[in-house]
């Protein structure tokens, strides 16, 4: 049996864009991909196995070598330093990280509370701003925190801006633009170099052509 390349894919909203990109790069992904709940999908014709993980967990699978490559948001890479190579900006799932809060927000307390899915990133950002804050880690629906008084501000992803708008929040500061990246396990990069180089080349052509 020839060698398989295991690809960790992010479930959820990035998934569709990542699948579309792979199809444009010539990978014949089955329709099973679009509506199945399977977490492992083999595509023998492409010599690939896809594993479907939570976006935040993709770098973990790649770092531990159970996936050779993965599609990971730059946000996940900034939040936790990982021993993986970031080889290509896929230029999909464009969004940015921002600080947001209620309109007219004025800092009052000594260490205002900041809610975020990205506690390390938020801590680092406010440290760089010379501001002392208390970071509260949440796992989702971050915009709820200032509405119910759990936090004064949030650090979160803004994509269309709808979630902020529909919840009466405003953006206070932009932190950094985010896109998805192709990441590679360092050992796989040596042992499966031909397969990985081919994948990078095919994806790079699509990315550059757009
Ligand atoms: C993300 C992010 C924001 C929202 C931004 O959450 O954390 O809440 O999307 O998108 P928008 O600007 O287009 O409204 P996601 O939907 O991934 O779910 P979560 O709240 O569970 O993190």
PDB file of C-alpha atoms and ligand atoms in Angstrom:
ATOM      1  CA  UNK A   1       0.000   0.000   0.000  1.00  0.00           C
ATOM      2  CA  UNK A   2       1.322   3.417  -0.865  1.00  0.00           C
ATOM      3  CA  UNK A   3       1.850   6.034   1.781  1.00  0.00           C
ATOM      4  CA  UNK A   4      -1.130   8.119   2.901  1.00  0.00           C
ATOM      5  CA  UNK A   5      -1.015  11.781   3.784  1.00  0.00           C
ATOM      6  CA  UNK A   6      -3.142  12.590   6.829  1.00  0.00           C
ATOM      7  CA  UNK A   7      -4.701  16.038   6.735  1.00  0.00           C
ATOM      8  CA  UNK A   8      -6.317  17.646   9.796  1.00  0.00           C
ATOM      9  CA  UNK A   9      -9.261  19.799   8.766  1.00  0.00           C
ATOM     10  CA  UNK A  10     -11.114  22.341  10.896  1.00  0.00           C
ATOM     11  CA  UNK A  11     -14.788  21.563  11.409  1.00  0.00           C
ATOM     12  CA  UNK A  12     -17.268  24.418  11.362  1.00  0.00           C
ATOM     13  CA  UNK A  13     -17.269  27.584   9.355  1.00  0.00           C
ATOM     14  CA  UNK A  14     -13.727  27.266   7.919  1.00  0.00           C
ATOM     15  CA  UNK A  15     -14.431  23.746   6.699  1.00  0.00           C
ATOM     16  CA  UNK A  16     -16.401  24.617   3.567  1.00  0.00           C
ATOM     17  CA  UNK A  17     -13.826  27.136   2.375  1.00  0.00           C
ATOM     18  CA  UNK A  18     -11.000  24.676   2.987  1.00  0.00           C
ATOM     19  CA  UNK A  19     -12.812  21.921   1.065  1.00  0.00           C
ATOM     20  CA  UNK A  20     -13.493  24.310  -1.809  1.00  0.00           C
ATOM     21  CA  UNK A  21      -9.821  25.256  -1.931  1.00  0.00           C
ATOM     22  CA  UNK A  22      -8.726  21.603  -2.003  1.00  0.00           C
ATOM     23  CA  UNK A  23     -11.180  20.856  -4.792  1.00  0.00           C
ATOM     24  CA  UNK A  24      -9.847  23.813  -6.787  1.00  0.00           C
ATOM     25  CA  UNK A  25      -6.355  22.397  -6.250  1.00  0.00           C
ATOM     26  CA  UNK A  26      -7.535  19.251  -8.022  1.00  0.00           C
ATOM     27  CA  UNK A  27      -8.311  16.985  -5.087  1.00  0.00           C
ATOM     28  CA  UNK A  28     -11.371  14.957  -5.929  1.00  0.00           C
ATOM     29  CA  UNK A  29     -13.118  15.001  -2.556  1.00  0.00           C
ATOM     30  CA  UNK A  30     -16.258  12.864  -2.291  1.00  0.00           C
ATOM     31  CA  UNK A  31     -19.673  14.378  -1.599  1.00  0.00           C
ATOM     32  CA  UNK A  32     -19.530  12.467   1.706  1.00  0.00           C
ATOM     33  CA  UNK A  33     -17.366  15.354   2.785  1.00  0.00           C
ATOM     34  CA  UNK A  34     -20.146  17.871   2.574  1.00  0.00           C
ATOM     35  CA  UNK A  35     -22.817  16.386   4.773  1.00  0.00           C
ATOM     36  CA  UNK A  36     -21.377  13.534   6.765  1.00  0.00           C
ATOM     37  CA  UNK A  37     -20.690  13.411  10.481  1.00  0.00           C
ATOM     38  CA  UNK A  38     -17.771  11.069   9.989  1.00  0.00           C
ATOM     39  CA  UNK A  39     -14.601  12.275  11.635  1.00  0.00           C
ATOM     40  CA  UNK A  40     -12.228  10.304   9.426  1.00  0.00           C
ATOM     41  CA  UNK A  41     -12.691  10.334   5.670  1.00  0.00           C
ATOM     42  CA  UNK A  42     -10.312   8.378   3.460  1.00  0.00           C
ATOM     43  CA  UNK A  43      -9.807   9.498  -0.122  1.00  0.00           C
ATOM     44  CA  UNK A  44      -7.643   6.698  -1.561  1.00  0.00           C
ATOM     45  CA  UNK A  45      -7.697   8.179  -5.067  1.00  0.00           C
ATOM     46  CA  UNK A  46      -5.880  11.251  -3.692  1.00  0.00           C
ATOM     47  CA  UNK A  47      -3.692   9.191  -1.344  1.00  0.00           C
ATOM     48  CA  UNK A  48      -5.148  11.151   1.557  1.00  0.00           C
ATOM     49  CA  UNK A  49      -6.900  10.628   4.860  1.00  0.00           C
ATOM     50  CA  UNK A  50      -8.761  13.570   6.347  1.00  0.00           C
ATOM     51  CA  UNK A  51      -9.429  13.906  10.038  1.00  0.00           C
ATOM     52  CA  UNK A  52     -11.975  16.469  11.158  1.00  0.00           C
ATOM     53  CA  UNK A  53     -11.145  18.349  14.354  1.00  0.00           C
ATOM     54  CA  UNK A  54     -12.244  21.456  16.214  1.00  0.00           C
ATOM     55  CA  UNK A  55     -10.357  24.385  14.637  1.00  0.00           C
ATOM     56  CA  UNK A  56      -8.457  25.153  17.861  1.00  0.00           C
ATOM     57  CA  UNK A  57      -7.281  21.522  18.036  1.00  0.00           C
ATOM     58  CA  UNK A  58      -5.856  21.222  14.503  1.00  0.00           C
ATOM     59  CA  UNK A  59      -2.323  22.346  15.543  1.00  0.00           C
ATOM     60  CA  UNK A  60      -2.384  19.746  18.357  1.00  0.00           C
ATOM     61  CA  UNK A  61      -3.032  16.874  15.936  1.00  0.00           C
ATOM     62  CA  UNK A  62      -0.293  18.123  13.631  1.00  0.00           C
ATOM     63  CA  UNK A  63       2.220  18.776  16.406  1.00  0.00           C
ATOM     64  CA  UNK A  64       1.755  15.237  17.733  1.00  0.00           C
ATOM     65  CA  UNK A  65       2.224  13.806  14.258  1.00  0.00           C
ATOM     66  CA  UNK A  66      -1.120  12.003  14.009  1.00  0.00           C
ATOM     67  CA  UNK A  67      -1.785  14.369  11.126  1.00  0.00           C
ATOM     68  CA  UNK A  68       1.007  15.244   8.698  1.00  0.00           C
ATOM     69  CA  UNK A  69      -0.506  18.537   7.666  1.00  0.00           C
ATOM     70  CA  UNK A  70      -3.431  20.685   8.744  1.00  0.00           C
ATOM     71  CA  UNK A  71      -5.480  23.749   7.971  1.00  0.00           C
ATOM     72  CA  UNK A  72      -5.255  26.067  10.956  1.00  0.00           C
ATOM     73  CA  UNK A  73      -6.365  29.624  11.622  1.00  0.00           C
ATOM     74  CA  UNK A  74      -3.555  32.057  12.355  1.00  0.00           C
ATOM     75  CA  UNK A  75      -5.474  32.868  15.565  1.00  0.00           C
ATOM     76  CA  UNK A  76      -4.896  29.341  16.874  1.00  0.00           C
ATOM     77  CA  UNK A  77      -1.215  29.590  15.978  1.00  0.00           C
ATOM     78  CA  UNK A  78      -0.764  32.895  17.815  1.00  0.00           C
ATOM     79  CA  UNK A  79      -2.645  31.685  20.876  1.00  0.00           C
ATOM     80  CA  UNK A  80      -0.503  28.603  21.479  1.00  0.00           C
ATOM     81  CA  UNK A  81       3.050  28.210  20.303  1.00  0.00           C
ATOM     82  CA  UNK A  82       3.324  24.915  18.471  1.00  0.00           C
ATOM     83  CA  UNK A  83       6.169  22.897  17.101  1.00  0.00           C
ATOM     84  CA  UNK A  84       4.828  22.906  13.526  1.00  0.00           C
ATOM     85  CA  UNK A  85       5.869  24.595  10.298  1.00  0.00           C
ATOM     86  CA  UNK A  86       3.562  27.176   8.805  1.00  0.00           C
ATOM     87  CA  UNK A  87       4.196  26.713   5.099  1.00  0.00           C
ATOM     88  CA  UNK A  88       1.457  28.547   3.217  1.00  0.00           C
ATOM     89  CA  UNK A  89      -1.031  31.341   3.770  1.00  0.00           C
ATOM     90  CA  UNK A  90      -4.174  29.828   2.247  1.00  0.00           C
ATOM     91  CA  UNK A  91      -5.878  33.241   2.203  1.00  0.00           C
ATOM     92  CA  UNK A  92      -9.219  31.782   3.213  1.00  0.00           C
ATOM     93  CA  UNK A  93     -11.463  32.529   6.194  1.00  0.00           C
ATOM     94  CA  UNK A  94     -10.273  36.121   6.291  1.00  0.00           C
ATOM     95  CA  UNK A  95     -11.170  37.904   9.486  1.00  0.00           C
ATOM     96  CA  UNK A  96      -9.390  39.804  12.236  1.00  0.00           C
ATOM     97  CA  UNK A  97      -8.981  39.899  15.963  1.00  0.00           C
ATOM     98  CA  UNK A  98     -10.343  42.924  17.736  1.00  0.00           C
ATOM     99  CA  UNK A  99     -11.128  44.380  21.122  1.00  0.00           C
ATOM    100  CA  UNK A 100     -14.821  45.189  21.483  1.00  0.00           C
ATOM    101  CA  UNK A 101     -17.174  46.446  24.125  1.00  0.00           C
ATOM    102  CA  UNK A 102     -20.347  48.386  24.763  1.00  0.00           C
ATOM    103  CA  UNK A 103     -20.532  51.809  23.109  1.00  0.00           C
ATOM    104  CA  UNK A 104     -19.225  54.611  25.276  1.00  0.00           C
ATOM    105  CA  UNK A 105     -17.095  52.171  27.240  1.00  0.00           C
ATOM    106  CA  UNK A 106     -14.853  53.960  29.701  1.00  0.00           C
ATOM    107  CA  UNK A 107     -12.318  52.201  31.812  1.00  0.00           C
ATOM    108  CA  UNK A 108     -13.088  52.576  35.480  1.00  0.00           C
ATOM    109  CA  UNK A 109     -11.748  49.702  37.578  1.00  0.00           C
ATOM    110  CA  UNK A 110      -8.110  48.966  38.378  1.00  0.00           C
ATOM    111  CA  UNK A 111      -7.913  45.803  36.286  1.00  0.00           C
ATOM    112  CA  UNK A 112     -10.834  45.691  33.849  1.00  0.00           C
ATOM    113  CA  UNK A 113     -12.060  42.254  32.846  1.00  0.00           C
ATOM    114  CA  UNK A 114     -11.522  41.012  29.315  1.00  0.00           C
ATOM    115  CA  UNK A 115     -13.294  37.868  28.079  1.00  0.00           C
ATOM    116  CA  UNK A 116     -11.729  35.833  25.291  1.00  0.00           C
ATOM    117  CA  UNK A 117     -11.259  32.439  23.682  1.00  0.00           C
ATOM    118  CA  UNK A 118      -7.627  33.528  23.359  1.00  0.00           C
ATOM    119  CA  UNK A 119      -6.353  34.140  26.905  1.00  0.00           C
ATOM    120  CA  UNK A 120      -2.645  34.107  26.009  1.00  0.00           C
ATOM    121  CA  UNK A 121      -3.078  36.399  23.050  1.00  0.00           C
ATOM    122  CA  UNK A 122      -5.290  38.811  25.025  1.00  0.00           C
ATOM    123  CA  UNK A 123      -2.863  38.878  27.951  1.00  0.00           C
ATOM    124  CA  UNK A 124       0.076  39.550  25.625  1.00  0.00           C
ATOM    125  CA  UNK A 125      -1.794  42.260  23.721  1.00  0.00           C
ATOM    126  CA  UNK A 126      -2.768  44.267  26.797  1.00  0.00           C
ATOM    127  CA  UNK A 127       0.713  43.815  28.255  1.00  0.00           C
ATOM    128  CA  UNK A 128       2.122  45.390  25.105  1.00  0.00           C
ATOM    129  CA  UNK A 129      -0.385  48.239  25.482  1.00  0.00           C
ATOM    130  CA  UNK A 130       0.858  48.726  29.039  1.00  0.00           C
ATOM    131  CA  UNK A 131      -2.588  47.991  30.390  1.00  0.00           C
ATOM    132  CA  UNK A 132      -3.342  45.757  33.333  1.00  0.00           C
ATOM    133  CA  UNK A 133      -6.401  43.572  32.755  1.00  0.00           C
ATOM    134  CA  UNK A 134      -7.904  40.405  34.147  1.00  0.00           C
ATOM    135  CA  UNK A 135      -8.496  37.913  31.347  1.00  0.00           C
ATOM    136  CA  UNK A 136     -11.457  35.541  31.619  1.00  0.00           C
ATOM    137  CA  UNK A 137     -11.309  32.493  29.356  1.00  0.00           C
ATOM    138  CA  UNK A 138     -14.528  31.527  27.583  1.00  0.00           C
ATOM    139  CA  UNK A 139     -15.080  28.887  24.916  1.00  0.00           C
ATOM    140  CA  UNK A 140     -17.559  30.680  22.654  1.00  0.00           C
ATOM    141  CA  UNK A 141     -20.347  33.280  22.446  1.00  0.00           C
ATOM    142  CA  UNK A 142     -17.783  35.756  23.783  1.00  0.00           C
ATOM    143  CA  UNK A 143     -20.037  38.689  22.896  1.00  0.00           C
ATOM    144  CA  UNK A 144     -22.361  37.656  25.720  1.00  0.00           C
ATOM    145  CA  UNK A 145     -19.818  38.555  28.403  1.00  0.00           C
ATOM    146  CA  UNK A 146     -20.082  42.388  28.315  1.00  0.00           C
ATOM    147  CA  UNK A 147     -23.854  42.203  27.861  1.00  0.00           C
ATOM    148  CA  UNK A 148     -24.363  40.403  31.162  1.00  0.00           C
ATOM    149  CA  UNK A 149     -21.550  42.082  33.074  1.00  0.00           C
ATOM    150  CA  UNK A 150     -19.095  39.198  33.116  1.00  0.00           C
ATOM    151  CA  UNK A 151     -16.459  41.338  31.398  1.00  0.00           C
ATOM    152  CA  UNK A 152     -15.839  44.971  30.443  1.00  0.00           C
ATOM    153  CA  UNK A 153     -14.394  44.153  27.041  1.00  0.00           C
ATOM    154  CA  UNK A 154     -13.780  41.171  24.793  1.00  0.00           C
ATOM    155  CA  UNK A 155     -11.013  40.034  22.472  1.00  0.00           C
ATOM    156  CA  UNK A 156     -12.549  38.056  19.648  1.00  0.00           C
ATOM    157  CA  UNK A 157     -12.697  37.308  15.948  1.00  0.00           C
ATOM    158  CA  UNK A 158     -14.636  39.698  13.739  1.00  0.00           C
ATOM    159  CA  UNK A 159     -15.647  38.367  10.353  1.00  0.00           C
ATOM    160  CA  UNK A 160     -18.720  40.085   8.929  1.00  0.00           C
ATOM    161  CA  UNK A 161     -19.218  42.166  12.070  1.00  0.00           C
ATOM    162  CA  UNK A 162     -22.801  40.908  12.418  1.00  0.00           C
ATOM    163  CA  UNK A 163     -22.389  39.360  15.865  1.00  0.00           C
ATOM    164  CA  UNK A 164     -21.069  42.634  17.306  1.00  0.00           C
ATOM    165  CA  UNK A 165     -23.754  44.693  15.584  1.00  0.00           C
ATOM    166  CA  UNK A 166     -26.681  42.489  16.498  1.00  0.00           C
ATOM    167  CA  UNK A 167     -25.597  42.509  20.110  1.00  0.00           C
ATOM    168  CA  UNK A 168     -25.082  46.261  20.318  1.00  0.00           C
ATOM    169  CA  UNK A 169     -21.301  46.064  20.714  1.00  0.00           C
ATOM    170  CA  UNK A 170     -18.672  48.191  19.014  1.00  0.00           C
ATOM    171  CA  UNK A 171     -15.135  47.528  17.933  1.00  0.00           C
ATOM    172  CA  UNK A 172     -12.642  49.475  20.052  1.00  0.00           C
ATOM    173  CA  UNK A 173      -9.271  48.366  18.651  1.00  0.00           C
ATOM    174  CA  UNK A 174      -8.107  46.153  15.801  1.00  0.00           C
ATOM    175  CA  UNK A 175      -5.411  43.688  16.835  1.00  0.00           C
ATOM    176  CA  UNK A 176      -4.307  41.591  13.849  1.00  0.00           C
ATOM    177  CA  UNK A 177      -5.648  40.230  10.536  1.00  0.00           C
ATOM    178  CA  UNK A 178      -6.249  36.467  10.428  1.00  0.00           C
ATOM    179  CA  UNK A 179      -6.336  33.883   7.633  1.00  0.00           C
ATOM    180  CA  UNK A 180      -6.021  30.095   7.551  1.00  0.00           C
ATOM    181  CA  UNK A 181      -2.590  28.546   7.105  1.00  0.00           C
ATOM    182  CA  UNK A 182      -1.288  25.193   5.922  1.00  0.00           C
ATOM    183  CA  UNK A 183       0.778  23.758   8.748  1.00  0.00           C
ATOM    184  CA  UNK A 184       3.098  20.756   8.650  1.00  0.00           C
ATOM    185  CA  UNK A 185       4.552  18.365  11.207  1.00  0.00           C
ATOM    186  CA  UNK A 186       8.367  18.765  11.136  1.00  0.00           C
ATOM    187  CA  UNK A 187       9.038  14.997  10.973  1.00  0.00           C
ATOM    188  CA  UNK A 188       6.460  14.460   8.207  1.00  0.00           C
ATOM    189  CA  UNK A 189       8.077  17.323   6.327  1.00  0.00           C
ATOM    190  CA  UNK A 190      11.196  15.171   6.061  1.00  0.00           C
ATOM    191  CA  UNK A 191       9.667  11.707   5.687  1.00  0.00           C
ATOM    192  CA  UNK A 192       6.789  12.607   3.352  1.00  0.00           C
ATOM    193  CA  UNK A 193       8.441  15.510   1.575  1.00  0.00           C
ATOM    194  CA  UNK A 194       7.321  14.525  -1.932  1.00  0.00           C
ATOM    195  CA  UNK A 195       3.652  14.263  -0.974  1.00  0.00           C
ATOM    196  CA  UNK A 196       3.735  17.463   1.063  1.00  0.00           C
ATOM    197  CA  UNK A 197       5.650  19.460  -1.552  1.00  0.00           C
ATOM    198  CA  UNK A 198       3.085  18.429  -4.143  1.00  0.00           C
ATOM    199  CA  UNK A 199       0.223  19.526  -1.916  1.00  0.00           C
ATOM    200  CA  UNK A 200       1.858  22.870  -1.143  1.00  0.00           C
ATOM    201  CA  UNK A 201       2.567  23.455  -4.833  1.00  0.00           C
ATOM    202  CA  UNK A 202      -0.993  22.660  -5.888  1.00  0.00           C
ATOM    203  CA  UNK A 203      -2.516  24.845  -3.182  1.00  0.00           C
ATOM    204  CA  UNK A 204      -0.060  27.688  -3.802  1.00  0.00           C
ATOM    205  CA  UNK A 205      -1.076  27.764  -7.481  1.00  0.00           C
ATOM    206  CA  UNK A 206      -4.733  28.233  -6.516  1.00  0.00           C
ATOM    207  CA  UNK A 207      -3.935  30.827  -3.869  1.00  0.00           C
ATOM    208  CA  UNK A 208      -1.670  32.822  -6.186  1.00  0.00           C
ATOM    209  CA  UNK A 209      -4.107  32.552  -9.072  1.00  0.00           C
ATOM    210  CA  UNK A 210      -6.822  34.317  -7.133  1.00  0.00           C
TER     211      UNK A 210
HETATM  212  C1  LIG B   1     -16.946  33.623  15.791  1.00  0.00           C
HETATM  213  C2  LIG B   1     -16.379  34.735  16.657  1.00  0.00           C
HETATM  214  C3  LIG B   1     -17.514  35.719  16.711  1.00  0.00           C
HETATM  215  C4  LIG B   1     -18.190  35.546  15.357  1.00  0.00           C
HETATM  216  C5  LIG B   1     -17.771  36.649  14.431  1.00  0.00           C
HETATM  217  O1  LIG B   1     -17.690  32.793  16.588  1.00  0.00           O
HETATM  218  O2  LIG B   1     -15.959  34.258  17.902  1.00  0.00           O
HETATM  219  O3  LIG B   1     -18.410  35.401  17.744  1.00  0.00           O
HETATM  220  O4  LIG B   1     -17.745  34.299  14.826  1.00  0.00           O
HETATM  221  O5  LIG B   1     -18.367  36.524  13.161  1.00  0.00           O
HETATM  222  P1  LIG B   1     -19.159  37.716  12.513  1.00  0.00           P
HETATM  223  O6  LIG B   1     -18.295  38.945  12.590  1.00  0.00           O
HETATM  224  O7  LIG B   1     -19.360  37.272  11.084  1.00  0.00           O
HETATM  225  O8  LIG B   1     -20.450  37.895  13.225  1.00  0.00           O
HETATM  226  P2  LIG B   1     -18.254  31.382  16.079  1.00  0.00           P
HETATM  227  O9  LIG B   1     -19.467  31.594  15.238  1.00  0.00           O
HETATM  228  O10 LIG B   1     -17.137  30.645  15.427  1.00  0.00           O
HETATM  229  O11 LIG B   1     -18.733  30.648  17.359  1.00  0.00           O
HETATM  230  P3  LIG B   1     -18.383  30.773  18.891  1.00  0.00           P
HETATM  231  O12 LIG B   1     -19.138  31.960  19.405  1.00  0.00           O
HETATM  232  O13 LIG B   1     -18.875  29.496  19.460  1.00  0.00           O
HETATM  233  O14 LIG B   1     -16.904  30.927  19.035  1.00  0.00           O
END
